[in-house]
Amino acid sequence: SIRDENAKNGWVARLIVCKGLAKNVKAAVKKEFKRILDMNEKSRPFAMFDRRKELWFKTIPNAVFVEHYGVENDDCVVFSWGDEEGVQWTLGQLRNLMADVAGLRKQRKLLLFPEGTDRGVRAAAQSNVYAKQNGLPRYDYVLHPRTTGFNYLLNVMRSENYISCVYDITVAYEDVIIDSEMSLLKGIFPKNIHFNVKKYDIKEIPSDPEESGIWLKELWREKEEALKKFYESEPHKRRLDPSGVGYMFPVRTEGIGYYVAFTFWILMTAALMTYIFGAKVHIRGDKIDHSKPALIIMNHRTRIDSKRLLYQEGDR
């Protein structure tokens, strides 16, 4: 780093070397990075270059930096200047953006509730009206899915080559269904929560929007039948038939990564579930591959479905 203690705000110049990432830094990427960083007032000027550029700085030969930092032909040098705090923030953001562009981060998964909302009284009534108007069956355990958002996400992820499969998750409650956080405060909580995971390779899903919409509707019809079978059984015998290999996920909570990865509200949900209410979560079906990007779709029975899923996803 280069520092000028006499300059206003303690002017400093710093650089980082991103090993092997020169090929990822094209003009369009630099422009997009600048657009993103310019949205925050902490952002400071920056430059990005590799050994193909003959002159990095007017007064310092490239060889000085190449030798000192061990810059190789396929490395990218990221440089920023200004006040200390702003430069540190800018380089931190650029480091994260570079990792994303290079695909160095863990592959992400998107969670979508195709029903659009939880199955409350009002939403269920609206779904029934929609079914009657369109000659569709009336559902008692799910809402009719909305295909527009599903098709949009599917098409975008396909166009970016950022999807390997779709995981369909069904959630069911063995004894009691709660509709709000207020029920938690009253001590009302299901003792057993069941999830079933079914994996569909992206090649199994039609690329035509109309056909993929039909595919989603058929999936929800099957989900309605599975939940009907579940809830018509005696409470202590209620189980979701496992999909695929019938893998049973572990539900224990352990490891420092768990505590670092989750925010306070998720930890509180986990504590309430396990230690205060004694709830057990049962997850069966196909195993989720965390090394590949995917879209997760799920029925939305209550407002806190996603909290339970995130809690258990962290355990895995």
Coordinates of C-alpha atoms in Angstrom, one line a residue:
S1 CA 0.0 0.0 0.0
I2 CA 1.0 3.7 -0.5
R3 CA 0.0 6.2 2.2
D4 CA 0.2 10.0 2.4
E5 CA -0.3 11.0 6.0
N6 CA -0.4 14.7 5.1
A7 CA -3.2 14.3 2.7
K8 CA -6.8 15.0 3.7
N9 CA -8.5 12.0 5.3
G10 CA -5.2 10.1 5.3
W11 CA -5.0 9.3 1.6
V12 CA -4.0 5.7 0.9
A13 CA -3.6 3.4 -2.2
R14 CA -4.0 -0.3 -1.9
L15 CA -4.1 -3.3 -4.3
I16 CA -5.0 -6.9 -4.2
V17 CA -3.9 -9.7 -6.6
C18 CA -6.7 -12.1 -7.7
K19 CA -4.8 -15.2 -8.7
G20 CA -5.8 -16.7 -12.1
L21 CA -8.8 -14.4 -12.6
A22 CA -7.5 -12.1 -15.4
K23 CA -9.7 -14.0 -18.0
N24 CA -12.8 -13.1 -16.0
V25 CA -12.3 -9.3 -16.1
K26 CA -13.7 -8.0 -19.4
A27 CA -14.7 -4.5 -20.1
A28 CA -18.4 -5.3 -19.5
V29 CA -17.5 -6.8 -16.1
K30 CA -15.5 -3.7 -15.0
K31 CA -18.5 -1.5 -16.1
E32 CA -20.9 -3.6 -14.1
F33 CA -18.6 -3.5 -11.0
K34 CA -18.5 0.3 -11.2
R35 CA -22.2 0.6 -11.6
I36 CA -22.8 -1.6 -8.5
L37 CA -20.2 0.2 -6.3
D38 CA -21.3 3.7 -7.4
M39 CA -24.6 3.0 -5.6
N40 CA -22.9 3.3 -2.3
E41 CA -21.3 6.5 -1.0
K42 CA -18.4 4.5 0.6
S43 CA -17.2 3.5 -2.9
R44 CA -13.8 4.9 -4.0
P45 CA -12.1 5.0 -7.4
F46 CA -10.6 1.7 -8.6
A47 CA -8.7 0.2 -11.5
M48 CA -8.3 -3.4 -12.7
F49 CA -5.6 -4.7 -15.0
D50 CA -3.2 -7.6 -15.7
R51 CA 0.3 -8.1 -17.2
R52 CA -0.9 -7.5 -20.7
K53 CA -1.2 -3.7 -19.8
E54 CA 2.2 -2.2 -20.5
L55 CA 2.0 0.6 -17.9
W56 CA 0.0 0.3 -14.7
F57 CA 1.2 3.5 -13.0
K58 CA 3.0 6.5 -14.5
T59 CA 5.9 6.6 -12.0
I60 CA 6.3 3.0 -10.9
P61 CA 7.4 0.3 -13.4
N62 CA 5.1 -2.8 -13.6
A63 CA 8.2 -5.0 -12.7
V64 CA 8.2 -3.6 -9.2
F65 CA 4.7 -4.9 -8.5
V66 CA 5.2 -8.1 -10.5
E67 CA 8.3 -9.0 -8.4
H68 CA 7.0 -7.9 -5.0
Y69 CA 3.5 -9.5 -5.3
G70 CA 4.5 -12.4 -7.6
V71 CA 2.0 -11.3 -10.3
E72 CA 1.7 -14.0 -13.0
N73 CA 0.3 -13.8 -16.5
D74 CA -3.2 -14.9 -15.6
D75 CA -3.6 -12.8 -12.5
C76 CA -5.7 -9.7 -12.1
V77 CA -4.5 -6.7 -10.1
V78 CA -7.3 -4.7 -8.4
F79 CA -6.2 -1.2 -7.3
S80 CA -8.1 1.5 -5.3
W81 CA -7.2 4.8 -3.8
G82 CA -8.7 7.4 -1.4
D83 CA -9.4 7.5 2.3
E84 CA -8.5 4.4 4.3
E85 CA -12.1 3.4 5.2
G86 CA -13.4 3.9 1.7
V87 CA -10.5 2.0 0.0
Q88 CA -10.9 -1.0 2.4
W89 CA -14.6 -1.1 1.7
T90 CA -14.1 -0.9 -2.1
L91 CA -11.5 -3.6 -2.2
G92 CA -13.7 -5.8 0.0
Q93 CA -16.6 -5.4 -2.3
L94 CA -14.5 -6.0 -5.4
R95 CA -13.0 -9.2 -3.8
N96 CA -16.5 -10.5 -3.4
L97 CA -17.6 -9.5 -6.9
M98 CA -14.6 -11.2 -8.4
A99 CA -15.3 -14.4 -6.5
D100 CA -18.9 -14.4 -7.8
V101 CA -17.8 -13.8 -11.4
A102 CA -15.2 -16.6 -11.2
G103 CA -17.8 -19.0 -9.7
L104 CA -15.6 -19.5 -6.6
R105 CA -18.5 -19.3 -4.1
K106 CA -20.8 -22.1 -3.1
Q107 CA -23.5 -22.6 -5.7
R108 CA -26.6 -20.8 -4.6
K109 CA -30.2 -22.1 -4.6
L110 CA -33.3 -20.0 -5.0
L111 CA -36.4 -20.7 -2.9
L112 CA -39.8 -20.0 -4.6
F113 CA -43.3 -20.4 -3.2
P114 CA -45.3 -20.8 -6.5
E115 CA -48.6 -20.2 -4.6
G116 CA -47.5 -16.6 -3.9
T117 CA -48.7 -16.6 -0.3
D118 CA -49.5 -18.9 2.6
R119 CA -52.7 -20.9 2.6
G120 CA -54.7 -18.6 5.0
V121 CA -58.5 -18.3 4.9
R122 CA -58.6 -15.4 2.5
A123 CA -56.0 -16.9 0.1
A124 CA -57.8 -20.3 0.1
A125 CA -61.1 -18.6 -0.8
Q126 CA -59.4 -16.7 -3.7
S127 CA -57.9 -19.9 -4.9
N128 CA -61.3 -21.6 -4.9
V129 CA -62.8 -18.8 -6.9
Y130 CA -60.0 -19.0 -9.4
A131 CA -60.5 -22.8 -9.7
K132 CA -64.2 -22.4 -10.3
Q133 CA -63.8 -19.7 -12.9
N134 CA -61.2 -21.8 -14.8
G135 CA -62.7 -25.2 -14.5
L136 CA -60.0 -26.5 -12.1
P137 CA -60.4 -28.8 -9.1
R138 CA -60.9 -27.3 -5.7
Y139 CA -57.9 -27.9 -3.4
D140 CA -58.1 -28.4 0.3
Y141 CA -54.5 -28.5 1.2
V142 CA -52.6 -26.3 -1.3
L143 CA -53.3 -23.2 -3.4
H144 CA -53.3 -23.3 -7.2
P145 CA -49.8 -22.3 -8.2
R146 CA -48.9 -19.2 -10.2
T147 CA -46.9 -20.2 -13.2
T148 CA -45.7 -16.7 -14.4
G149 CA -43.0 -16.2 -11.7
F150 CA -41.9 -19.9 -11.9
N151 CA -41.5 -19.7 -15.7
Y152 CA -39.6 -16.4 -15.4
L153 CA -37.1 -17.7 -12.9
L154 CA -36.7 -20.9 -14.7
N155 CA -36.0 -19.1 -18.0
V156 CA -33.5 -16.7 -16.5
M157 CA -31.6 -19.4 -14.7
R158 CA -31.5 -21.5 -17.9
S159 CA -30.3 -18.6 -20.0
E160 CA -27.4 -18.0 -17.5
N161 CA -26.7 -21.8 -17.4
Y162 CA -27.2 -21.5 -13.6
I163 CA -29.6 -24.4 -12.9
S164 CA -29.0 -28.1 -12.7
C165 CA -32.3 -29.2 -11.2
V166 CA -35.5 -28.3 -9.4
Y167 CA -36.2 -29.5 -5.9
D168 CA -39.9 -29.9 -5.1
I169 CA -40.4 -29.8 -1.3
T170 CA -43.7 -30.7 0.4
V171 CA -44.2 -29.6 4.0
A172 CA -46.9 -31.1 6.3
Y173 CA -47.7 -30.8 10.0
E174 CA -48.5 -33.9 12.0
D175 CA -50.7 -32.5 14.7
V176 CA -51.4 -28.8 14.6
I177 CA -51.0 -26.0 12.0
I178 CA -50.1 -22.5 13.1
D179 CA -50.7 -19.4 11.0
S180 CA -48.7 -16.7 12.8
E181 CA -45.8 -16.0 15.2
M182 CA -48.4 -15.1 17.8
S183 CA -49.3 -18.8 18.1
L184 CA -45.7 -19.4 19.2
L185 CA -46.0 -16.9 22.0
K186 CA -49.1 -18.8 23.1
G187 CA -47.2 -22.0 23.3
I188 CA -49.0 -23.6 20.3
F189 CA -46.6 -25.5 18.1
P190 CA -46.6 -28.8 16.1
K191 CA -44.6 -31.6 17.7
N192 CA -43.7 -33.2 14.3
I193 CA -43.0 -31.4 11.0
H194 CA -42.5 -33.4 7.9
F195 CA -40.7 -32.5 4.7
N196 CA -40.4 -34.5 1.5
V197 CA -37.8 -33.6 -1.2
K198 CA -38.2 -34.7 -4.8
K199 CA -35.5 -33.9 -7.3
Y200 CA -36.2 -33.2 -11.0
D201 CA -33.3 -32.8 -13.4
I202 CA -33.6 -29.6 -15.5
K203 CA -33.8 -31.8 -18.6
E204 CA -37.1 -33.3 -17.3
I205 CA -38.8 -29.9 -17.2
P206 CA -40.2 -28.5 -20.5
S207 CA -38.5 -25.4 -21.9
D208 CA -41.7 -24.1 -23.5
P209 CA -43.4 -21.7 -20.9
E210 CA -46.9 -23.1 -21.5
E211 CA -45.7 -26.7 -21.1
S212 CA -43.6 -25.9 -18.0
G213 CA -46.7 -24.2 -16.5
I214 CA -48.7 -27.4 -17.1
W215 CA -45.9 -29.3 -15.5
L216 CA -46.0 -27.2 -12.4
K217 CA -49.8 -27.5 -12.1
E218 CA -49.6 -31.3 -12.4
L219 CA -46.9 -31.3 -9.7
W220 CA -49.3 -29.3 -7.4
R221 CA -52.1 -31.7 -8.2
E222 CA -49.9 -34.6 -7.0
K223 CA -48.9 -32.5 -3.9
E224 CA -52.6 -32.1 -3.1
E225 CA -53.1 -35.9 -3.3
A226 CA -50.1 -36.6 -1.1
L227 CA -51.2 -34.1 1.5
K228 CA -54.8 -35.4 1.4
K229 CA -53.5 -38.9 2.1
F230 CA -51.3 -37.5 4.9
Y231 CA -54.1 -35.6 6.7
E232 CA -56.7 -38.3 6.4
S233 CA -54.5 -40.6 8.4
E234 CA -54.6 -40.8 12.2
P235 CA -52.3 -38.1 13.6
H236 CA -49.8 -40.5 15.0
K237 CA -49.6 -42.4 11.7
R238 CA -49.1 -39.4 9.5
R239 CA -46.1 -39.7 7.2
L240 CA -45.3 -38.3 3.7
D241 CA -44.3 -41.1 1.3
P242 CA -40.6 -40.5 0.6
S243 CA -39.6 -39.6 -3.0
G244 CA -36.6 -40.9 -4.9
V245 CA -34.1 -42.7 -2.8
G246 CA -35.9 -42.0 0.4
Y247 CA -32.9 -40.5 2.0
M248 CA -33.5 -39.3 5.6
F249 CA -31.7 -36.0 6.3
P250 CA -30.0 -35.6 9.7
V251 CA -31.7 -33.0 11.9
R252 CA -29.0 -32.4 14.5
T253 CA -27.5 -28.9 15.1
E254 CA -23.8 -28.8 15.3
G255 CA -20.6 -27.0 14.1
I256 CA -19.3 -23.5 14.3
G257 CA -20.5 -22.8 10.8
Y258 CA -24.1 -23.1 11.9
Y259 CA -23.7 -20.3 14.4
V260 CA -21.8 -18.1 12.1
A261 CA -24.1 -18.6 9.1
F262 CA -27.5 -17.8 10.5
T263 CA -28.9 -14.6 11.8
F264 CA -30.6 -14.1 15.2
W265 CA -34.1 -14.7 14.1
I266 CA -33.3 -18.1 12.6
L267 CA -31.4 -19.1 15.7
M268 CA -34.4 -18.0 17.8
T269 CA -36.7 -20.1 15.6
A270 CA -34.5 -23.1 16.0
A271 CA -34.3 -22.7 19.8
L272 CA -38.1 -22.3 20.1
M273 CA -38.7 -25.4 17.9
T274 CA -36.2 -27.7 19.5
Y275 CA -35.6 -26.7 23.1
I276 CA -38.8 -25.0 24.2
F277 CA -41.6 -26.7 22.1
G278 CA -39.8 -30.0 21.6
A279 CA -40.6 -30.1 17.9
K280 CA -39.1 -32.8 15.7
V281 CA -38.4 -32.2 12.0
H282 CA -38.5 -35.2 9.6
I283 CA -36.9 -34.7 6.1
R284 CA -37.0 -37.5 3.6
G285 CA -36.7 -38.0 -0.1
D286 CA -33.9 -37.1 -2.5
K287 CA -30.7 -35.8 -1.2
I288 CA -29.9 -32.1 -2.0
D289 CA -26.6 -31.6 -3.9
H290 CA -25.1 -28.4 -2.5
S291 CA -22.4 -28.2 -5.2
K292 CA -24.8 -27.3 -8.0
P293 CA -27.2 -24.4 -8.5
A294 CA -30.9 -25.2 -8.3
L295 CA -34.4 -23.8 -7.9
I296 CA -36.4 -25.0 -4.9
I297 CA -40.2 -24.8 -5.0
M298 CA -42.4 -25.5 -2.0
N299 CA -46.0 -25.4 -0.9
H300 CA -46.6 -22.5 1.6
R301 CA -48.9 -23.7 4.3
T302 CA -48.0 -21.2 7.0
R303 CA -46.1 -17.9 7.2
I304 CA -43.2 -19.5 9.0
D305 CA -42.6 -22.5 6.6
S306 CA -39.4 -20.9 5.2
K307 CA -37.9 -20.4 8.7
R308 CA -38.2 -24.1 9.5
L309 CA -36.7 -25.0 6.1
L310 CA -33.8 -22.6 6.5
Y311 CA -33.1 -24.0 9.9
Q312 CA -32.9 -27.5 8.7
E313 CA -31.1 -26.6 5.6
G314 CA -28.3 -25.2 7.8
D315 CA -28.0 -28.4 9.7
R316 CA -27.4 -30.3 6.5

